[in-house]
mmCIF file with all atom_site columns, C-alpha atoms in Angstrom:
data_model
loop_
_atom_site.group_PDB
_atom_site.id
_atom_site.type_symbol
_atom_site.label_atom_id
_atom_site.label_alt_id
_atom_site.label_comp_id
_atom_site.label_asym_id
_atom_site.label_entity_id
_atom_site.label_seq_id
_atom_site.pdbx_PDB_ins_code
_atom_site.Cartn_x
_atom_site.Cartn_y
_atom_site.Cartn_z
_atom_site.occupancy
_atom_site.B_iso_or_equiv
_atom_site.pdbx_formal_charge
_atom_site.auth_seq_id
_atom_site.auth_comp_id
_atom_site.auth_asym_id
_atom_site.auth_atom_id
_atom_site.pdbx_PDB_model_num
ATOM 1   C CA . MET A 1 1   ? -58.536 45.795  47.423  1.00 50.00 ? 253 MET A CA 1
ATOM 2   C CA . ALA A 1 2   ? -55.751 44.390  50.230  1.00 49.00 ? 254 ALA A CA 1
ATOM 3   C CA . GLU A 1 3   ? -55.898 46.137  52.785  1.00 51.00 ? 255 GLU A CA 1
ATOM 4   C CA . ALA A 1 4   ? -53.362 47.761  55.441  1.00 53.00 ? 256 ALA A CA 1
ATOM 5   C CA . GLY A 1 5   ? -49.863 46.380  56.428  1.00 53.00 ? 257 GLY A CA 1
ATOM 6   C CA . GLU A 1 6   ? -50.875 42.823  53.535  1.00 53.00 ? 258 GLU A CA 1
ATOM 7   C CA . ASN A 1 7   ? -48.304 42.307  50.926  1.00 53.00 ? 259 ASN A CA 1
ATOM 8   C CA . PRO A 1 8   ? -49.940 41.888  47.546  1.00 50.00 ? 260 PRO A CA 1
ATOM 9   C CA . LEU A 1 9   ? -47.853 39.793  46.192  1.00 47.00 ? 261 LEU A CA 1
ATOM 10  C CA . ALA A 1 10  ? -48.118 37.851  48.807  1.00 49.00 ? 262 ALA A CA 1
ATOM 11  C CA . SER A 1 11  ? -52.540 37.735  48.615  1.00 47.00 ? 263 SER A CA 1
ATOM 12  C CA . SER A 1 12  ? -53.209 37.092  44.908  1.00 48.00 ? 264 SER A CA 1
ATOM 13  C CA . GLU A 1 13  ? -49.880 35.825  42.312  1.00 50.00 ? 265 GLU A CA 1
ATOM 14  C CA . VAL A 1 14  ? -49.172 37.582  39.586  1.00 51.00 ? 266 VAL A CA 1
ATOM 15  C CA . GLU A 1 15  ? -49.903 36.091  36.808  1.00 56.00 ? 267 GLU A CA 1
ATOM 16  C CA . ARG A 1 16  ? -47.542 36.622  34.482  1.00 57.00 ? 268 ARG A CA 1
ATOM 17  C CA . PRO A 1 17  ? -48.009 36.181  29.451  1.00 56.00 ? 269 PRO A CA 1
ATOM 18  C CA . PRO A 1 18  ? -46.906 32.560  28.674  1.00 57.00 ? 270 PRO A CA 1
ATOM 19  C CA . VAL A 1 19  ? -43.434 33.195  27.293  1.00 51.00 ? 271 VAL A CA 1
ATOM 20  C CA . SER A 1 20  ? -42.876 31.637  23.407  1.00 50.00 ? 272 SER A CA 1
ATOM 21  C CA . LEU A 1 21  ? -39.896 30.878  20.783  1.00 48.00 ? 273 LEU A CA 1
ATOM 22  C CA . SER A 1 22  ? -39.479 32.264  18.045  1.00 45.00 ? 274 SER A CA 1
ATOM 23  C CA . LYS A 1 23  ? -36.845 31.298  15.027  1.00 45.00 ? 275 LYS A CA 1
ATOM 24  C CA . ALA A 1 24  ? -35.815 34.605  16.736  1.00 43.00 ? 276 ALA A CA 1
ATOM 25  C CA . ASP A 1 25  ? -35.520 34.199  20.282  1.00 47.00 ? 277 ASP A CA 1
ATOM 26  C CA . GLY A 1 26  ? -33.384 31.026  19.082  1.00 45.00 ? 278 GLY A CA 1
ATOM 27  C CA . ALA A 1 27  ? -34.559 27.107  18.847  1.00 46.00 ? 279 ALA A CA 1
ATOM 28  C CA . ALA A 1 28  ? -36.659 25.486  22.535  1.00 48.00 ? 280 ALA A CA 1
ATOM 29  C CA . ALA A 1 29  ? -34.587 22.657  23.731  1.00 50.00 ? 281 ALA A CA 1
ATOM 30  C CA . PRO A 1 30  ? -35.495 19.382  23.278  1.00 49.00 ? 282 PRO A CA 1
ATOM 31  C CA . ARG A 1 31  ? -36.916 16.815  24.872  1.00 54.00 ? 283 ARG A CA 1
ATOM 32  C CA . ALA A 1 32  ? -35.763 14.159  26.862  1.00 51.00 ? 284 ALA A CA 1
ATOM 33  C CA . GLY A 1 33  ? -35.756 11.136  25.265  1.00 50.00 ? 285 GLY A CA 1
ATOM 34  C CA . ALA A 1 34  ? -35.431 13.185  21.950  1.00 49.00 ? 286 ALA A CA 1
ATOM 35  C CA . ALA A 1 35  ? -32.870 12.495  18.989  1.00 49.00 ? 287 ALA A CA 1
ATOM 36  C CA . THR A 1 36  ? -30.033 14.794  18.480  1.00 46.00 ? 288 THR A CA 1
ATOM 37  C CA . PRO A 1 37  ? -28.647 15.507  15.287  1.00 46.00 ? 289 PRO A CA 1
ATOM 38  C CA . LEU A 1 38  ? -25.272 14.580  14.453  1.00 51.00 ? 290 LEU A CA 1
ATOM 39  C CA . GLY A 1 39  ? -22.505 16.950  13.282  1.00 45.00 ? 291 GLY A CA 1
ATOM 40  C CA . LYS A 1 40  ? -19.464 17.031  11.873  1.00 58.00 ? 292 LYS A CA 1
ATOM 41  C CA . ASN A 1 41  ? -18.491 17.633  16.303  1.00 59.00 ? 293 ASN A CA 1
ATOM 42  C CA . GLY A 1 42  ? -21.057 15.303  17.861  1.00 60.00 ? 294 GLY A CA 1
ATOM 43  C CA . ASN A 1 43  ? -20.100 11.977  15.872  1.00 66.00 ? 295 ASN A CA 1
ATOM 44  C CA . LYS A 1 44  ? -17.488 10.228  17.382  1.00 65.00 ? 296 LYS A CA 1
ATOM 45  C CA . ASP A 1 45  ? -16.660 8.621   13.451  1.00 66.00 ? 297 ASP A CA 1
ATOM 46  C CA . TYR A 1 46  ? -15.493 11.937  11.810  1.00 71.00 ? 298 TYR A CA 1
ATOM 47  C CA . VAL A 1 47  ? -12.446 12.184  11.266  1.00 74.00 ? 299 VAL A CA 1
ATOM 48  C CA . PRO A 1 48  ? -10.807 16.175  10.676  1.00 82.00 ? 300 PRO A CA 1
ATOM 49  C CA . GLY A 1 49  ? -9.819  16.537  6.438   1.00 83.00 ? 301 GLY A CA 1
ATOM 50  C CA . ALA A 1 50  ? -6.074  17.008  7.568   1.00 81.00 ? 302 ALA A CA 1
ATOM 51  C CA . VAL A 1 51  ? -6.465  14.526  9.156   1.00 85.00 ? 303 VAL A CA 1
ATOM 52  C CA . ARG A 1 52  ? -7.266  11.716  6.281   1.00 89.00 ? 304 ARG A CA 1
ATOM 53  C CA . ARG A 1 53  ? -4.718  14.531  3.959   1.00 90.00 ? 305 ARG A CA 1
ATOM 54  C CA . ASN A 1 54  ? -1.914  12.770  6.470   1.00 90.00 ? 306 ASN A CA 1
ATOM 55  C CA . ARG A 1 55  ? -2.907  8.689   7.095   1.00 92.00 ? 307 ARG A CA 1
ATOM 56  C CA . ALA A 1 56  ? -3.595  9.265   2.367   1.00 94.00 ? 308 ALA A CA 1
ATOM 57  C CA . TYR A 1 57  ? 0.448   10.719  1.935   1.00 95.00 ? 309 TYR A CA 1
ATOM 58  C CA . GLY A 1 58  ? 0.925   8.697   5.553   1.00 96.00 ? 310 GLY A CA 1
ATOM 59  C CA . PHE A 1 59  ? 0.193   5.548   3.118   1.00 97.00 ? 311 PHE A CA 1
ATOM 60  C CA . ILE A 1 60  ? 1.376   6.832   -0.493  1.00 97.00 ? 312 ILE A CA 1
ATOM 61  C CA . LEU A 1 61  ? 4.259   8.244   0.973   1.00 98.00 ? 313 LEU A CA 1
ATOM 62  C CA . ALA A 1 62  ? 4.657   4.554   2.560   1.00 98.00 ? 314 ALA A CA 1
ATOM 63  C CA . LEU A 1 63  ? 3.545   2.538   -1.539  1.00 98.00 ? 315 LEU A CA 1
ATOM 64  C CA . PHE A 1 64  ? 6.539   4.733   -2.912  1.00 98.00 ? 316 PHE A CA 1
ATOM 65  C CA . VAL A 1 65  ? 9.309   3.990   -0.431  1.00 98.00 ? 317 VAL A CA 1
ATOM 66  C CA . PHE A 1 66  ? 7.431   0.214   -1.322  1.00 98.00 ? 318 PHE A CA 1
ATOM 67  C CA . ILE A 1 67  ? 8.417   -0.017  -5.539  1.00 98.00 ? 319 ILE A CA 1
ATOM 68  C CA . ALA A 1 68  ? 11.545  1.667   -4.695  1.00 98.00 ? 320 ALA A CA 1
ATOM 69  C CA . ASP A 1 69  ? 13.117  -0.285  -3.023  1.00 98.00 ? 321 ASP A CA 1
ATOM 70  C CA . GLN A 1 70  ? 11.449  -3.250  -5.235  1.00 98.00 ? 322 GLN A CA 1
ATOM 71  C CA . ALA A 1 71  ? 12.577  -1.413  -8.646  1.00 98.00 ? 323 ALA A CA 1
ATOM 72  C CA . THR A 1 72  ? 15.882  -0.554  -7.189  1.00 98.00 ? 324 THR A CA 1
ATOM 73  C CA . LYS A 1 73  ? 16.872  -4.849  -6.047  1.00 98.00 ? 325 LYS A CA 1
ATOM 74  C CA . TRP A 1 74  ? 15.398  -5.826  -9.769  1.00 97.00 ? 326 TRP A CA 1
ATOM 75  C CA . VAL A 1 75  ? 18.035  -3.900  -11.020 1.00 98.00 ? 327 VAL A CA 1
ATOM 76  C CA . VAL A 1 76  ? 21.608  -4.920  -9.090  1.00 97.00 ? 328 VAL A CA 1
ATOM 77  C CA . THR A 1 77  ? 19.504  -8.293  -9.977  1.00 96.00 ? 329 THR A CA 1
ATOM 78  C CA . PHE A 1 78  ? 18.622  -8.467  -13.043 1.00 95.00 ? 330 PHE A CA 1
ATOM 79  C CA . PRO A 1 79  ? 19.814  -6.043  -15.696 1.00 96.00 ? 331 PRO A CA 1
ATOM 80  C CA . LEU A 1 80  ? 23.286  -5.915  -13.515 1.00 97.00 ? 332 LEU A CA 1
ATOM 81  C CA . ASP A 1 81  ? 23.661  -9.558  -12.867 1.00 96.00 ? 333 ASP A CA 1
ATOM 82  C CA . LEU A 1 82  ? 25.384  -7.992  -8.989  1.00 97.00 ? 334 LEU A CA 1
ATOM 83  C CA . GLN A 1 83  ? 24.889  -12.356 -7.842  1.00 95.00 ? 335 GLN A CA 1
ATOM 84  C CA . PHE A 1 84  ? 27.365  -13.293 -10.568 1.00 96.00 ? 336 PHE A CA 1
ATOM 85  C CA . ARG A 1 85  ? 29.098  -9.977  -10.482 1.00 96.00 ? 337 ARG A CA 1
ATOM 86  C CA . ARG A 1 86  ? 29.145  -9.879  -6.409  1.00 96.00 ? 338 ARG A CA 1
ATOM 87  C CA . GLU A 1 87  ? 31.437  -6.232  -6.465  1.00 97.00 ? 339 GLU A CA 1
ATOM 88  C CA . ILE A 1 88  ? 30.965  -3.358  -8.867  1.00 97.00 ? 340 ILE A CA 1
ATOM 89  C CA . GLU A 1 89  ? 32.582  0.233   -7.582  1.00 95.00 ? 341 GLU A CA 1
ATOM 90  C CA . ILE A 1 90  ? 29.978  3.317   -8.683  1.00 96.00 ? 342 ILE A CA 1
ATOM 91  C CA . LEU A 1 91  ? 32.202  5.997   -6.408  1.00 95.00 ? 343 LEU A CA 1
ATOM 92  C CA . PRO A 1 92  ? 35.684  5.728   -4.544  1.00 94.00 ? 344 PRO A CA 1
ATOM 93  C CA . PHE A 1 93  ? 33.618  5.281   -0.725  1.00 95.00 ? 345 PHE A CA 1
ATOM 94  C CA . PHE A 1 94  ? 30.287  3.415   -2.711  1.00 97.00 ? 346 PHE A CA 1
ATOM 95  C CA . ASP A 1 95  ? 29.923  0.261   -4.371  1.00 97.00 ? 347 ASP A CA 1
ATOM 96  C CA . LEU A 1 96  ? 27.210  -2.133  -5.262  1.00 98.00 ? 348 LEU A CA 1
ATOM 97  C CA . ARG A 1 97  ? 27.884  -5.716  -3.511  1.00 97.00 ? 349 ARG A CA 1
ATOM 98  C CA . TRP A 1 98  ? 25.598  -8.622  -3.378  1.00 97.00 ? 350 TRP A CA 1
ATOM 99  C CA . VAL A 1 99  ? 24.966  -10.322 0.063   1.00 95.00 ? 351 VAL A CA 1
ATOM 100 C CA . GLU A 1 100 ? 22.488  -12.629 0.770   1.00 94.00 ? 352 GLU A CA 1
ATOM 101 C CA . ASN A 1 101 ? 20.358  -11.557 4.649   1.00 92.00 ? 353 ASN A CA 1
ATOM 102 C CA . ARG A 1 102 ? 18.956  -13.929 6.246   1.00 89.00 ? 354 ARG A CA 1
ATOM 103 C CA . GLY A 1 103 ? 18.184  -12.277 9.774   1.00 80.00 ? 355 GLY A CA 1
ATOM 104 C CA . VAL A 1 104 ? 15.927  -8.277  9.740   1.00 71.00 ? 356 VAL A CA 1
ATOM 105 C CA . SER A 1 105 ? 17.291  -4.881  8.979   1.00 57.00 ? 357 SER A CA 1
ATOM 106 C CA . MET A 1 106 ? 21.475  -4.533  8.897   1.00 55.00 ? 358 MET A CA 1
ATOM 107 C CA . GLY A 1 107 ? 21.314  -8.322  9.655   1.00 57.00 ? 359 GLY A CA 1
ATOM 108 C CA . PHE A 1 108 ? 20.023  -9.675  13.041  1.00 64.00 ? 360 PHE A CA 1
ATOM 109 C CA . LEU A 1 109 ? 17.853  -12.328 14.609  1.00 69.00 ? 361 LEU A CA 1
ATOM 110 C CA . THR A 1 110 ? 18.926  -14.471 11.715  1.00 76.00 ? 362 THR A CA 1
ATOM 111 C CA . ALA A 1 111 ? 17.151  -16.966 10.288  1.00 77.00 ? 363 ALA A CA 1
ATOM 112 C CA . SER A 1 112 ? 19.797  -20.227 9.940   1.00 76.00 ? 364 SER A CA 1
ATOM 113 C CA . ASN A 1 113 ? 16.526  -22.755 8.786   1.00 86.00 ? 365 ASN A CA 1
ATOM 114 C CA . GLU A 1 114 ? 13.551  -23.384 7.261   1.00 90.00 ? 366 GLU A CA 1
ATOM 115 C CA . THR A 1 115 ? 11.196  -22.963 10.315  1.00 91.00 ? 367 THR A CA 1
ATOM 116 C CA . THR A 1 116 ? 13.043  -19.618 11.213  1.00 89.00 ? 368 THR A CA 1
ATOM 117 C CA . ARG A 1 117 ? 12.604  -18.076 8.247   1.00 91.00 ? 369 ARG A CA 1
ATOM 118 C CA . TRP A 1 118 ? 8.823   -18.047 8.109   1.00 94.00 ? 370 TRP A CA 1
ATOM 119 C CA . LEU A 1 119 ? 8.570   -17.218 12.274  1.00 92.00 ? 371 LEU A CA 1
ATOM 120 C CA . LEU A 1 120 ? 10.863  -14.495 11.099  1.00 92.00 ? 372 LEU A CA 1
ATOM 121 C CA . VAL A 1 121 ? 8.334   -14.162 8.132   1.00 94.00 ? 373 VAL A CA 1
ATOM 122 C CA . ALA A 1 122 ? 5.197   -14.189 10.754  1.00 95.00 ? 374 ALA A CA 1
ATOM 123 C CA . LEU A 1 123 ? 7.082   -11.909 12.890  1.00 93.00 ? 375 LEU A CA 1
ATOM 124 C CA . THR A 1 124 ? 7.458   -9.562  11.004  1.00 94.00 ? 376 THR A CA 1
ATOM 125 C CA . THR A 1 125 ? 4.794   -9.483  9.101   1.00 96.00 ? 377 THR A CA 1
ATOM 126 C CA . ALA A 1 126 ? 2.960   -8.574  13.185  1.00 97.00 ? 378 ALA A CA 1
ATOM 127 C CA . ILE A 1 127 ? 4.782   -5.223  12.885  1.00 96.00 ? 379 ILE A CA 1
ATOM 128 C CA . ALA A 1 128 ? 4.090   -4.550  9.480   1.00 97.00 ? 380 ALA A CA 1
ATOM 129 C CA . LEU A 1 129 ? 0.227   -4.111  10.467  1.00 98.00 ? 381 LEU A CA 1
ATOM 130 C CA . PHE A 1 130 ? 0.866   -3.072  13.790  1.00 98.00 ? 382 PHE A CA 1
ATOM 131 C CA . VAL A 1 131 ? 3.315   0.338   12.222  1.00 97.00 ? 383 VAL A CA 1
ATOM 132 C CA . ALA A 1 132 ? 0.007   -0.231  8.972   1.00 97.00 ? 384 ALA A CA 1
ATOM 133 C CA . ILE A 1 133 ? -3.052  0.554   12.444  1.00 97.00 ? 385 ILE A CA 1
ATOM 134 C CA . TRP A 1 134 ? -1.092  3.080   13.709  1.00 96.00 ? 386 TRP A CA 1
ATOM 135 C CA . LEU A 1 135 ? -0.217  4.824   11.092  1.00 96.00 ? 387 LEU A CA 1
ATOM 136 C CA . TRP A 1 136 ? -3.948  5.025   10.092  1.00 95.00 ? 388 TRP A CA 1
ATOM 137 C CA . ARG A 1 137 ? -4.968  6.127   14.063  1.00 92.00 ? 389 ARG A CA 1
ATOM 138 C CA . GLU A 1 138 ? -2.097  8.470   13.884  1.00 92.00 ? 390 GLU A CA 1
ATOM 139 C CA . LYS A 1 139 ? -3.152  12.681  13.462  1.00 90.00 ? 391 LYS A CA 1
ATOM 140 C CA . ARG A 1 140 ? 0.851   14.340  13.336  1.00 91.00 ? 392 ARG A CA 1
ATOM 141 C CA . ARG A 1 141 ? 2.135   14.929  9.650   1.00 92.00 ? 393 ARG A CA 1
ATOM 142 C CA . ASP A 1 142 ? 5.518   13.967  11.329  1.00 91.00 ? 394 ASP A CA 1
ATOM 143 C CA . ASP A 1 143 ? 4.673   10.767  12.733  1.00 95.00 ? 395 ASP A CA 1
ATOM 144 C CA . ALA A 1 144 ? 2.741   9.323   10.289  1.00 96.00 ? 396 ALA A CA 1
ATOM 145 C CA . TRP A 1 145 ? 5.743   10.050  7.972   1.00 96.00 ? 397 TRP A CA 1
ATOM 146 C CA . GLY A 1 146 ? 8.019   8.338   9.322   1.00 97.00 ? 398 GLY A CA 1
ATOM 147 C CA . LEU A 1 147 ? 5.321   4.956   10.128  1.00 97.00 ? 399 LEU A CA 1
ATOM 148 C CA . ALA A 1 148 ? 4.857   5.356   6.438   1.00 98.00 ? 400 ALA A CA 1
ATOM 149 C CA . LEU A 1 149 ? 8.794   5.705   5.876   1.00 98.00 ? 401 LEU A CA 1
ATOM 150 C CA . VAL A 1 150 ? 9.060   1.592   8.515   1.00 98.00 ? 402 VAL A CA 1
ATOM 151 C CA . LEU A 1 151 ? 5.732   0.110   6.557   1.00 98.00 ? 403 LEU A CA 1
ATOM 152 C CA . GLY A 1 152 ? 7.148   0.792   3.155   1.00 98.00 ? 404 GLY A CA 1
ATOM 153 C CA . GLY A 1 153 ? 10.541  -0.848  3.916   1.00 97.00 ? 405 GLY A CA 1
ATOM 154 C CA . ALA A 1 154 ? 9.281   -3.607  5.924   1.00 96.00 ? 406 ALA A CA 1
ATOM 155 C CA . LEU A 1 155 ? 7.180   -5.000  3.294   1.00 97.00 ? 407 LEU A CA 1
ATOM 156 C CA . GLY A 1 156 ? 10.226  -4.644  1.096   1.00 97.00 ? 408 GLY A CA 1
ATOM 157 C CA . ASN A 1 157 ? 12.096  -6.828  3.312   1.00 95.00 ? 409 ASN A CA 1
ATOM 158 C CA . ILE A 1 158 ? 9.061   -9.081  4.030   1.00 96.00 ? 410 ILE A CA 1
ATOM 159 C CA . VAL A 1 159 ? 8.636   -9.924  -0.053  1.00 97.00 ? 411 VAL A CA 1
ATOM 160 C CA . ASP A 1 160 ? 12.086  -10.253 -0.372  1.00 96.00 ? 412 ASP A CA 1
ATOM 161 C CA . ARG A 1 161 ? 11.988  -13.199 2.980   1.00 94.00 ? 413 ARG A CA 1
ATOM 162 C CA . ILE A 1 162 ? 9.205   -15.073 1.332   1.00 95.00 ? 414 ILE A CA 1
ATOM 163 C CA . ARG A 1 163 ? 10.102  -14.640 -2.494  1.00 95.00 ? 415 ARG A CA 1
ATOM 164 C CA . PHE A 1 164 ? 13.801  -16.092 -2.129  1.00 94.00 ? 416 PHE A CA 1
ATOM 165 C CA . GLY A 1 165 ? 15.075  -16.644 1.707   1.00 92.00 ? 417 GLY A CA 1
ATOM 166 C CA . TYR A 1 166 ? 16.780  -14.085 2.013   1.00 93.00 ? 418 TYR A CA 1
ATOM 167 C CA . VAL A 1 167 ? 16.865  -9.822  1.934   1.00 95.00 ? 419 VAL A CA 1
ATOM 168 C CA . VAL A 1 168 ? 18.733  -8.924  -1.200  1.00 96.00 ? 420 VAL A CA 1
ATOM 169 C CA . ASP A 1 169 ? 21.519  -6.198  0.382   1.00 96.00 ? 421 ASP A CA 1
ATOM 170 C CA . PHE A 1 170 ? 23.296  -4.337  -1.832  1.00 97.00 ? 422 PHE A CA 1
ATOM 171 C CA . ALA A 1 171 ? 24.780  -0.891  -0.510  1.00 97.00 ? 423 ALA A CA 1
ATOM 172 C CA . ASP A 1 172 ? 27.945  -0.641  0.381   1.00 97.00 ? 424 ASP A CA 1
ATOM 173 C CA . LEU A 1 173 ? 28.898  2.674   2.042   1.00 96.00 ? 425 LEU A CA 1
ATOM 174 C CA . HIS A 1 174 ? 32.721  3.283   2.756   1.00 94.00 ? 426 HIS A CA 1
ATOM 175 C CA . PHE A 1 175 ? 35.184  5.485   3.720   1.00 94.00 ? 427 PHE A CA 1
ATOM 176 C CA . GLY A 1 176 ? 39.059  3.269   3.166   1.00 89.00 ? 428 GLY A CA 1
ATOM 177 C CA . GLU A 1 177 ? 37.944  0.447   5.411   1.00 89.00 ? 429 GLU A CA 1
ATOM 178 C CA . TRP A 1 178 ? 35.647  1.771   7.833   1.00 93.00 ? 430 TRP A CA 1
ATOM 179 C CA . ARG A 1 179 ? 32.052  1.197   7.214   1.00 91.00 ? 431 ARG A CA 1
ATOM 180 C CA . PRO A 1 180 ? 29.466  2.740   9.467   1.00 92.00 ? 432 PRO A CA 1
ATOM 181 C CA . PHE A 1 181 ? 27.004  -0.051  7.764   1.00 89.00 ? 433 PHE A CA 1
ATOM 182 C CA . LEU A 1 182 ? 26.562  -3.142  6.538   1.00 90.00 ? 434 LEU A CA 1
ATOM 183 C CA . VAL A 1 183 ? 25.586  -3.846  3.412   1.00 94.00 ? 435 VAL A CA 1
ATOM 184 C CA . PHE A 1 184 ? 21.954  -3.081  3.325   1.00 95.00 ? 436 PHE A CA 1
ATOM 185 C CA . ASN A 1 185 ? 18.966  -1.334  1.154   1.00 97.00 ? 437 ASN A CA 1
ATOM 186 C CA . VAL A 1 186 ? 16.634  1.175   1.015   1.00 98.00 ? 438 VAL A CA 1
ATOM 187 C CA . ALA A 1 187 ? 14.281  -0.281  2.915   1.00 97.00 ? 439 ALA A CA 1
ATOM 188 C CA . ASP A 1 188 ? 16.698  -1.058  4.974   1.00 95.00 ? 440 ASP A CA 1
ATOM 189 C CA . ALA A 1 189 ? 17.123  3.420   4.985   1.00 96.00 ? 441 ALA A CA 1
ATOM 190 C CA . ALA A 1 190 ? 14.052  4.475   5.293   1.00 97.00 ? 442 ALA A CA 1
ATOM 191 C CA . ILE A 1 191 ? 13.609  1.809   8.185   1.00 96.00 ? 443 ILE A CA 1
ATOM 192 C CA . THR A 1 192 ? 16.276  3.604   9.074   1.00 95.00 ? 444 THR A CA 1
ATOM 193 C CA . ILE A 1 193 ? 14.906  7.602   9.198   1.00 97.00 ? 445 ILE A CA 1
ATOM 194 C CA . GLY A 1 194 ? 11.671  6.475   9.824   1.00 97.00 ? 446 GLY A CA 1
ATOM 195 C CA . VAL A 1 195 ? 12.645  5.060   13.740  1.00 96.00 ? 447 VAL A CA 1
ATOM 196 C CA . LEU A 1 196 ? 14.966  8.085   13.580  1.00 96.00 ? 448 LEU A CA 1
ATOM 197 C CA . LEU A 1 197 ? 12.525  10.908  12.870  1.00 96.00 ? 449 LEU A CA 1
ATOM 198 C CA . LEU A 1 198 ? 9.602   8.456   15.371  1.00 96.00 ? 450 LEU A CA 1
ATOM 199 C CA . LEU A 1 199 ? 12.431  8.762   18.302  1.00 95.00 ? 451 LEU A CA 1
ATOM 200 C CA . LEU A 1 200 ? 13.702  12.573  17.512  1.00 94.00 ? 452 LEU A CA 1
ATOM 201 C CA . ARG A 1 201 ? 10.171  13.293  17.771  1.00 90.00 ? 453 ARG A CA 1
ATOM 202 C CA . ALA A 1 202 ? 9.117   11.510  20.585  1.00 90.00 ? 454 ALA A CA 1
ATOM 203 C CA . LEU A 1 203 ? 11.728  13.353  22.995  1.00 91.00 ? 455 LEU A CA 1
ATOM 204 C CA . LEU A 1 204 ? 10.918  16.754  20.879  1.00 87.00 ? 456 LEU A CA 1
ATOM 205 C CA . THR A 1 205 ? 7.880   16.086  22.870  1.00 82.00 ? 457 THR A CA 1
ATOM 206 C CA . ARG A 1 206 ? 9.299   15.120  26.540  1.00 76.00 ? 458 ARG A CA 1
ATOM 207 C CA . LYS A 1 207 ? 10.920  18.182  26.279  1.00 69.00 ? 459 LYS A CA 1
ATOM 208 C CA . GLU A 1 208 ? 8.035   20.231  25.487  1.00 65.00 ? 460 GLU A CA 1
ATOM 209 C CA . LYS A 1 209 ? 5.594   18.643  28.264  1.00 61.00 ? 461 LYS A CA 1
ATOM 210 C CA . PRO A 1 210 ? 7.187   20.324  31.402  1.00 58.00 ? 462 PRO A CA 1
ATOM 211 C CA . LEU A 1 211 ? 7.787   23.584  29.548  1.00 51.00 ? 463 LEU A CA 1
ATOM 212 C CA . LYS A 1 212 ? 4.009   23.698  28.909  1.00 54.00 ? 464 LYS A CA 1
ATOM 213 C CA . GLU A 1 213 ? 3.709   22.079  33.515  1.00 52.00 ? 465 GLU A CA 1
ATOM 214 C CA . GLY A 1 214 ? 5.694   25.686  34.088  1.00 51.00 ? 466 GLY A CA 1
ATOM 215 C CA . ASN A 1 215 ? 3.938   28.139  32.795  1.00 53.00 ? 467 ASN A CA 1
ATOM 216 C CA . THR A 1 216 ? 0.781   26.683  34.410  1.00 51.00 ? 468 THR A CA 1
#
């Protein structure tokens, strides 16, 4: 028995029963060095289903643009013989006009010889590869669609340049004598629309950031 004035807790140790964790109480913490199973949130290589769908839809859209571009070029080249007829009037503001474009989209960076032709092929192939990698990693659907349009159009024009040494352009949009664009093709239109979508998305993102910072 403890003497008067003496703290009983200081003179003797209080025994506590050992605590055991049951299944109802929850699992014990893993030992140091023990392997922890990786789940959806723990696996750094896990890709959410929505991202995989956006990626798949993007490459499908790129393939569709490529097929549409090559199909229209085949129609104007062979069934319509546009390279011999040179021009076919379709509407008062739209004609089919044969143009051999030895540059990139919309006639820029013209290749004047075989060396510059293959340098241009290498350059556009590198750009297409970069866009394909970007599309593979892109998580946003709208950006993925813009990249898909650029990729499909770039591949269509690259195939032309490898096969013929030039890109087949045929779409001539005009209003009287005024032409808002050079003669173009499906690939050029897809590239232009894709770039505009990416630029619009970038501008909207820049406008959203100051608003979020001001609300914090």
